[in-house]
Amino acid sequence: MIVKTNYHGDIQIKEDDIVTVVGGMLGYEDMEKFVIIKDEDIFVEFLQNIDEQVAFAVMDPFMAKPDYSFDIPENIIHILGIDSPEDVVIKTVVVIPDDISKIRTNLQAPIVFNKKNNRGVQIVLDDTYPMRYEFYDKEDKQ
């Protein structure tokens, strides 16, 4: 299958590469089918919709905030079919502005994935974490 992207041109993917974000992403609830595009040169990955040229820059939030922690709600564990903590992968959306020192990630709305079945859900946490966590100079922020 060919997927058209804004940043990577046309890419070939296999059916096994497709991840389902149940209920879509916030603001894009009608888009549930994505592929994760990895770039070995940078820490950011792209959650690319397979039907539209819409992509979200995502990252491992523990790179920005090593002590990031939250409980996954029971209904999400059930929806995703999570059997073990080892099945879980967490990503957060990243905003990369022209001024790289203002790079930030949304720790309030992580995407929880079950890597065994390629299903995920974006959840919204309480106010424990900010929507705009700047982490360019994270040594000073911790």
C-alpha atoms as a printed R data frame, in Angstrom:
    type eleno elety resid chain resno       x      y      z
1   ATOM     1    CA   MET     A     1   0.000  0.000  0.000
2   ATOM     2    CA   ILE     A     2   1.273  3.499 -0.846
3   ATOM     3    CA   VAL     A     3   0.813  6.321  1.677
4   ATOM     4    CA   LYS     A     4   1.290  9.948  0.628
5   ATOM     5    CA   THR     A     5   3.088 12.050  3.229
6   ATOM     6    CA   ASN     A     6   4.026 15.717  3.454
7   ATOM     7    CA   TYR     A     7   7.541 15.120  4.769
8   ATOM     8    CA   HIS     A     8   8.590 11.720  3.455
9   ATOM     9    CA   GLY     A     9   6.954 11.648  0.013
10  ATOM    10    CA   ASP     A    10   5.162  8.482 -1.030
11  ATOM    11    CA   ILE     A    11   6.028  5.518  1.179
12  ATOM    12    CA   GLN     A    12   5.285  1.827  0.813
13  ATOM    13    CA   ILE     A    13   3.781  0.161  3.876
14  ATOM    14    CA   LYS     A    14   2.577 -3.313  4.734
15  ATOM    15    CA   GLU     A    15  -0.771 -4.073  6.350
16  ATOM    16    CA   ASP     A    16   1.161 -5.156  9.483
17  ATOM    17    CA   ASP     A    17   2.597 -1.616  9.777
18  ATOM    18    CA   ILE     A    18  -0.815 -0.026 10.329
19  ATOM    19    CA   VAL     A    19  -1.706  1.047 13.861
20  ATOM    20    CA   THR     A    20  -5.274  1.809 14.873
21  ATOM    21    CA   VAL     A    21  -5.759  4.779 17.173
22  ATOM    22    CA   VAL     A    22  -9.185  3.951 18.586
23  ATOM    23    CA   GLY     A    23 -11.334  7.090 18.475
24  ATOM    24    CA   GLY     A    24  -8.632  8.951 16.539
25  ATOM    25    CA   MET     A    25  -6.456 11.777 17.783
26  ATOM    26    CA   LEU     A    26  -7.908 14.780 19.601
27  ATOM    27    CA   GLY     A    27  -9.401 17.032 16.949
28  ATOM    28    CA   TYR     A    28  -9.047 14.290 14.321
29  ATOM    29    CA   GLU     A    29 -11.455 11.709 15.704
30  ATOM    30    CA   ASP     A    30 -12.421 10.405 12.252
31  ATOM    31    CA   MET     A    31  -8.836  9.366 11.477
32  ATOM    32    CA   GLU     A    32  -7.981  6.046 13.125
33  ATOM    33    CA   LYS     A    33  -5.500  4.328 10.793
34  ATOM    34    CA   PHE     A    34  -1.872  5.402 11.029
35  ATOM    35    CA   VAL     A    35   1.647  4.233 10.396
36  ATOM    36    CA   ILE     A    36   4.622  5.211 12.558
37  ATOM    37    CA   ILE     A    37   7.478  6.564 10.464
38  ATOM    38    CA   LYS     A    38  10.819  6.366 12.216
39  ATOM    39    CA   ASP     A    39  13.867  8.408 11.309
40  ATOM    40    CA   GLU     A    40  17.085  6.998 12.725
41  ATOM    41    CA   ASP     A    41  18.710 10.465 12.718
42  ATOM    42    CA   ILE     A    42  16.263 12.159 15.095
43  ATOM    43    CA   PHE     A    43  14.348 11.277 18.255
44  ATOM    44    CA   VAL     A    44  10.998 12.283 16.768
45  ATOM    45    CA   GLU     A    45   8.780  9.811 14.925
46  ATOM    46    CA   PHE     A    46   5.785 10.623 12.761
47  ATOM    47    CA   LEU     A    47   2.318  9.200 13.327
48  ATOM    48    CA   GLN     A    48   1.129  9.414  9.720
49  ATOM    49    CA   ASN     A    49  -2.524  8.943  8.797
50  ATOM    50    CA   ILE     A    50  -2.759  6.437  5.936
51  ATOM    51    CA   ASP     A    51  -5.731  8.092  4.219
52  ATOM    52    CA   GLU     A    52  -4.962 11.809  4.552
53  ATOM    53    CA   GLN     A    53  -1.741 13.784  4.457
54  ATOM    54    CA   VAL     A    54  -1.965 14.420  8.191
55  ATOM    55    CA   ALA     A    55   0.886 13.512 10.504
56  ATOM    56    CA   PHE     A    56   1.739 14.121 14.133
57  ATOM    57    CA   ALA     A    57   5.312 14.374 15.381
58  ATOM    58    CA   VAL     A    58   5.514 12.056 18.396
59  ATOM    59    CA   MET     A    59   8.202 11.012 20.836
60  ATOM    60    CA   ASP     A    60   8.989  8.860 23.826
61  ATOM    61    CA   PRO     A    61   7.983 11.214 26.675
62  ATOM    62    CA   PHE     A    62  10.524  9.658 29.030
63  ATOM    63    CA   MET     A    63  13.258 11.291 26.947
64  ATOM    64    CA   ALA     A    64  11.860 14.707 27.916
65  ATOM    65    CA   LYS     A    65  10.766 13.841 31.452
66  ATOM    66    CA   PRO     A    66  12.313 10.650 32.849
67  ATOM    67    CA   ASP     A    67  10.003 10.634 35.887
68  ATOM    68    CA   TYR     A    68   6.819 10.863 33.763
69  ATOM    69    CA   SER     A    69   4.278  8.499 35.266
70  ATOM    70    CA   PHE     A    70   0.543  7.851 35.225
71  ATOM    71    CA   ASP     A    71  -1.880  4.994 35.690
72  ATOM    72    CA   ILE     A    72  -3.556  3.681 32.555
73  ATOM    73    CA   PRO     A    73  -7.321  3.614 33.178
74  ATOM    74    CA   GLU     A    74  -8.876  0.144 33.368
75  ATOM    75    CA   ASN     A    75 -11.205  0.832 30.438
76  ATOM    76    CA   ILE     A    76  -8.195  1.688 28.245
77  ATOM    77    CA   ILE     A    77  -6.410 -1.500 29.324
78  ATOM    78    CA   HIS     A    78  -9.540 -3.391 28.257
79  ATOM    79    CA   ILE     A    79 -10.008 -1.492 24.955
80  ATOM    80    CA   LEU     A    80  -6.381 -2.108 23.987
81  ATOM    81    CA   GLY     A    81  -6.265 -5.706 25.223
82  ATOM    82    CA   ILE     A    82  -3.194 -5.057 27.369
83  ATOM    83    CA   ASP     A    83  -2.073 -8.194 29.211
84  ATOM    84    CA   SER     A    84   1.306 -7.034 30.478
85  ATOM    85    CA   PRO     A    85   3.164 -3.758 31.135
86  ATOM    86    CA   GLU     A    86   5.741 -4.939 28.589
87  ATOM    87    CA   ASP     A    87   3.064 -4.614 25.869
88  ATOM    88    CA   VAL     A    88   2.687 -0.868 26.477
89  ATOM    89    CA   VAL     A    89   4.377  1.905 24.495
90  ATOM    90    CA   ILE     A    90   3.702  5.549 25.356
91  ATOM    91    CA   LYS     A    91   4.107  8.429 22.890
92  ATOM    92    CA   THR     A    92   3.329 12.128 23.182
93  ATOM    93    CA   VAL     A    93   2.724 14.710 20.473
94  ATOM    94    CA   VAL     A    94   5.624 17.112 19.884
95  ATOM    95    CA   VAL     A    95   5.556 20.680 18.576
96  ATOM    96    CA   ILE     A    96   8.781 21.724 16.867
97  ATOM    97    CA   PRO     A    97   8.762 25.511 16.322
98  ATOM    98    CA   ASP     A    98  11.294 27.502 14.302
99  ATOM    99    CA   ASP     A    99  13.001 28.416 17.586
100 ATOM   100    CA   ILE     A   100  14.116 24.921 18.624
101 ATOM   101    CA   SER     A   101  14.645 26.101 22.209
102 ATOM   102    CA   LYS     A   102  10.822 26.250 22.449
103 ATOM   103    CA   ILE     A   103  10.315 22.579 21.504
104 ATOM   104    CA   ARG     A   104   7.569 21.079 23.620
105 ATOM   105    CA   THR     A   105   5.527 17.950 24.108
106 ATOM   106    CA   ASN     A   106   1.993 17.392 25.376
107 ATOM   107    CA   LEU     A   107   2.345 15.370 28.565
108 ATOM   108    CA   GLN     A   108  -1.351 15.829 29.392
109 ATOM   109    CA   ALA     A   109  -2.620 13.776 26.425
110 ATOM   110    CA   PRO     A   110  -0.358 10.754 25.862
111 ATOM   111    CA   ILE     A   111  -1.035  8.056 23.296
112 ATOM   112    CA   VAL     A   112  -1.035  4.595 24.860
113 ATOM   113    CA   PHE     A   113  -0.208  1.763 22.444
114 ATOM   114    CA   ASN     A   114  -0.371 -1.999 22.787
115 ATOM   115    CA   LYS     A   115   2.582 -3.081 20.653
116 ATOM   116    CA   LYS     A   116   1.266 -6.655 20.431
117 ATOM   117    CA   ASN     A   117  -1.866 -5.740 18.471
118 ATOM   118    CA   ASN     A   118  -0.962 -2.302 17.027
119 ATOM   119    CA   ARG     A   119  -3.819 -0.540 18.788
120 ATOM   120    CA   GLY     A   120  -3.632  2.746 20.647
121 ATOM   121    CA   VAL     A   121  -5.756  5.373 22.353
122 ATOM   122    CA   GLN     A   122  -4.991  9.001 23.074
123 ATOM   123    CA   ILE     A   123  -6.073  9.744 26.623
124 ATOM   124    CA   VAL     A   124  -6.376 12.995 28.557
125 ATOM   125    CA   LEU     A   125  -4.898 13.032 32.048
126 ATOM   126    CA   ASP     A   126  -5.874 15.387 34.843
127 ATOM   127    CA   ASP     A   127  -3.845 18.561 35.374
128 ATOM   128    CA   THR     A   128  -0.840 16.675 36.763
129 ATOM   129    CA   TYR     A   129   1.159 17.364 33.597
130 ATOM   130    CA   PRO     A   130   1.162 20.336 31.218
131 ATOM   131    CA   MET     A   131  -0.045 20.393 27.642
132 ATOM   132    CA   ARG     A   132   3.072 22.366 26.682
133 ATOM   133    CA   TYR     A   133   6.113 20.896 28.415
134 ATOM   134    CA   GLU     A   134   9.242 22.625 27.099
135 ATOM   135    CA   PHE     A   135  12.218 20.330 27.328
136 ATOM   136    CA   TYR     A   136  15.023 21.813 25.239
137 ATOM   137    CA   ASP     A   137  17.119 22.389 28.350
138 ATOM   138    CA   LYS     A   138  15.593 19.656 30.470
139 ATOM   139    CA   GLU     A   139  18.568 19.544 32.848
140 ATOM   140    CA   ASP     A   140  17.362 22.857 34.332
141 ATOM   141    CA   LYS     A   141  13.694 21.815 34.447
142 ATOM   142    CA   GLN     A   142  13.992 18.703 36.588
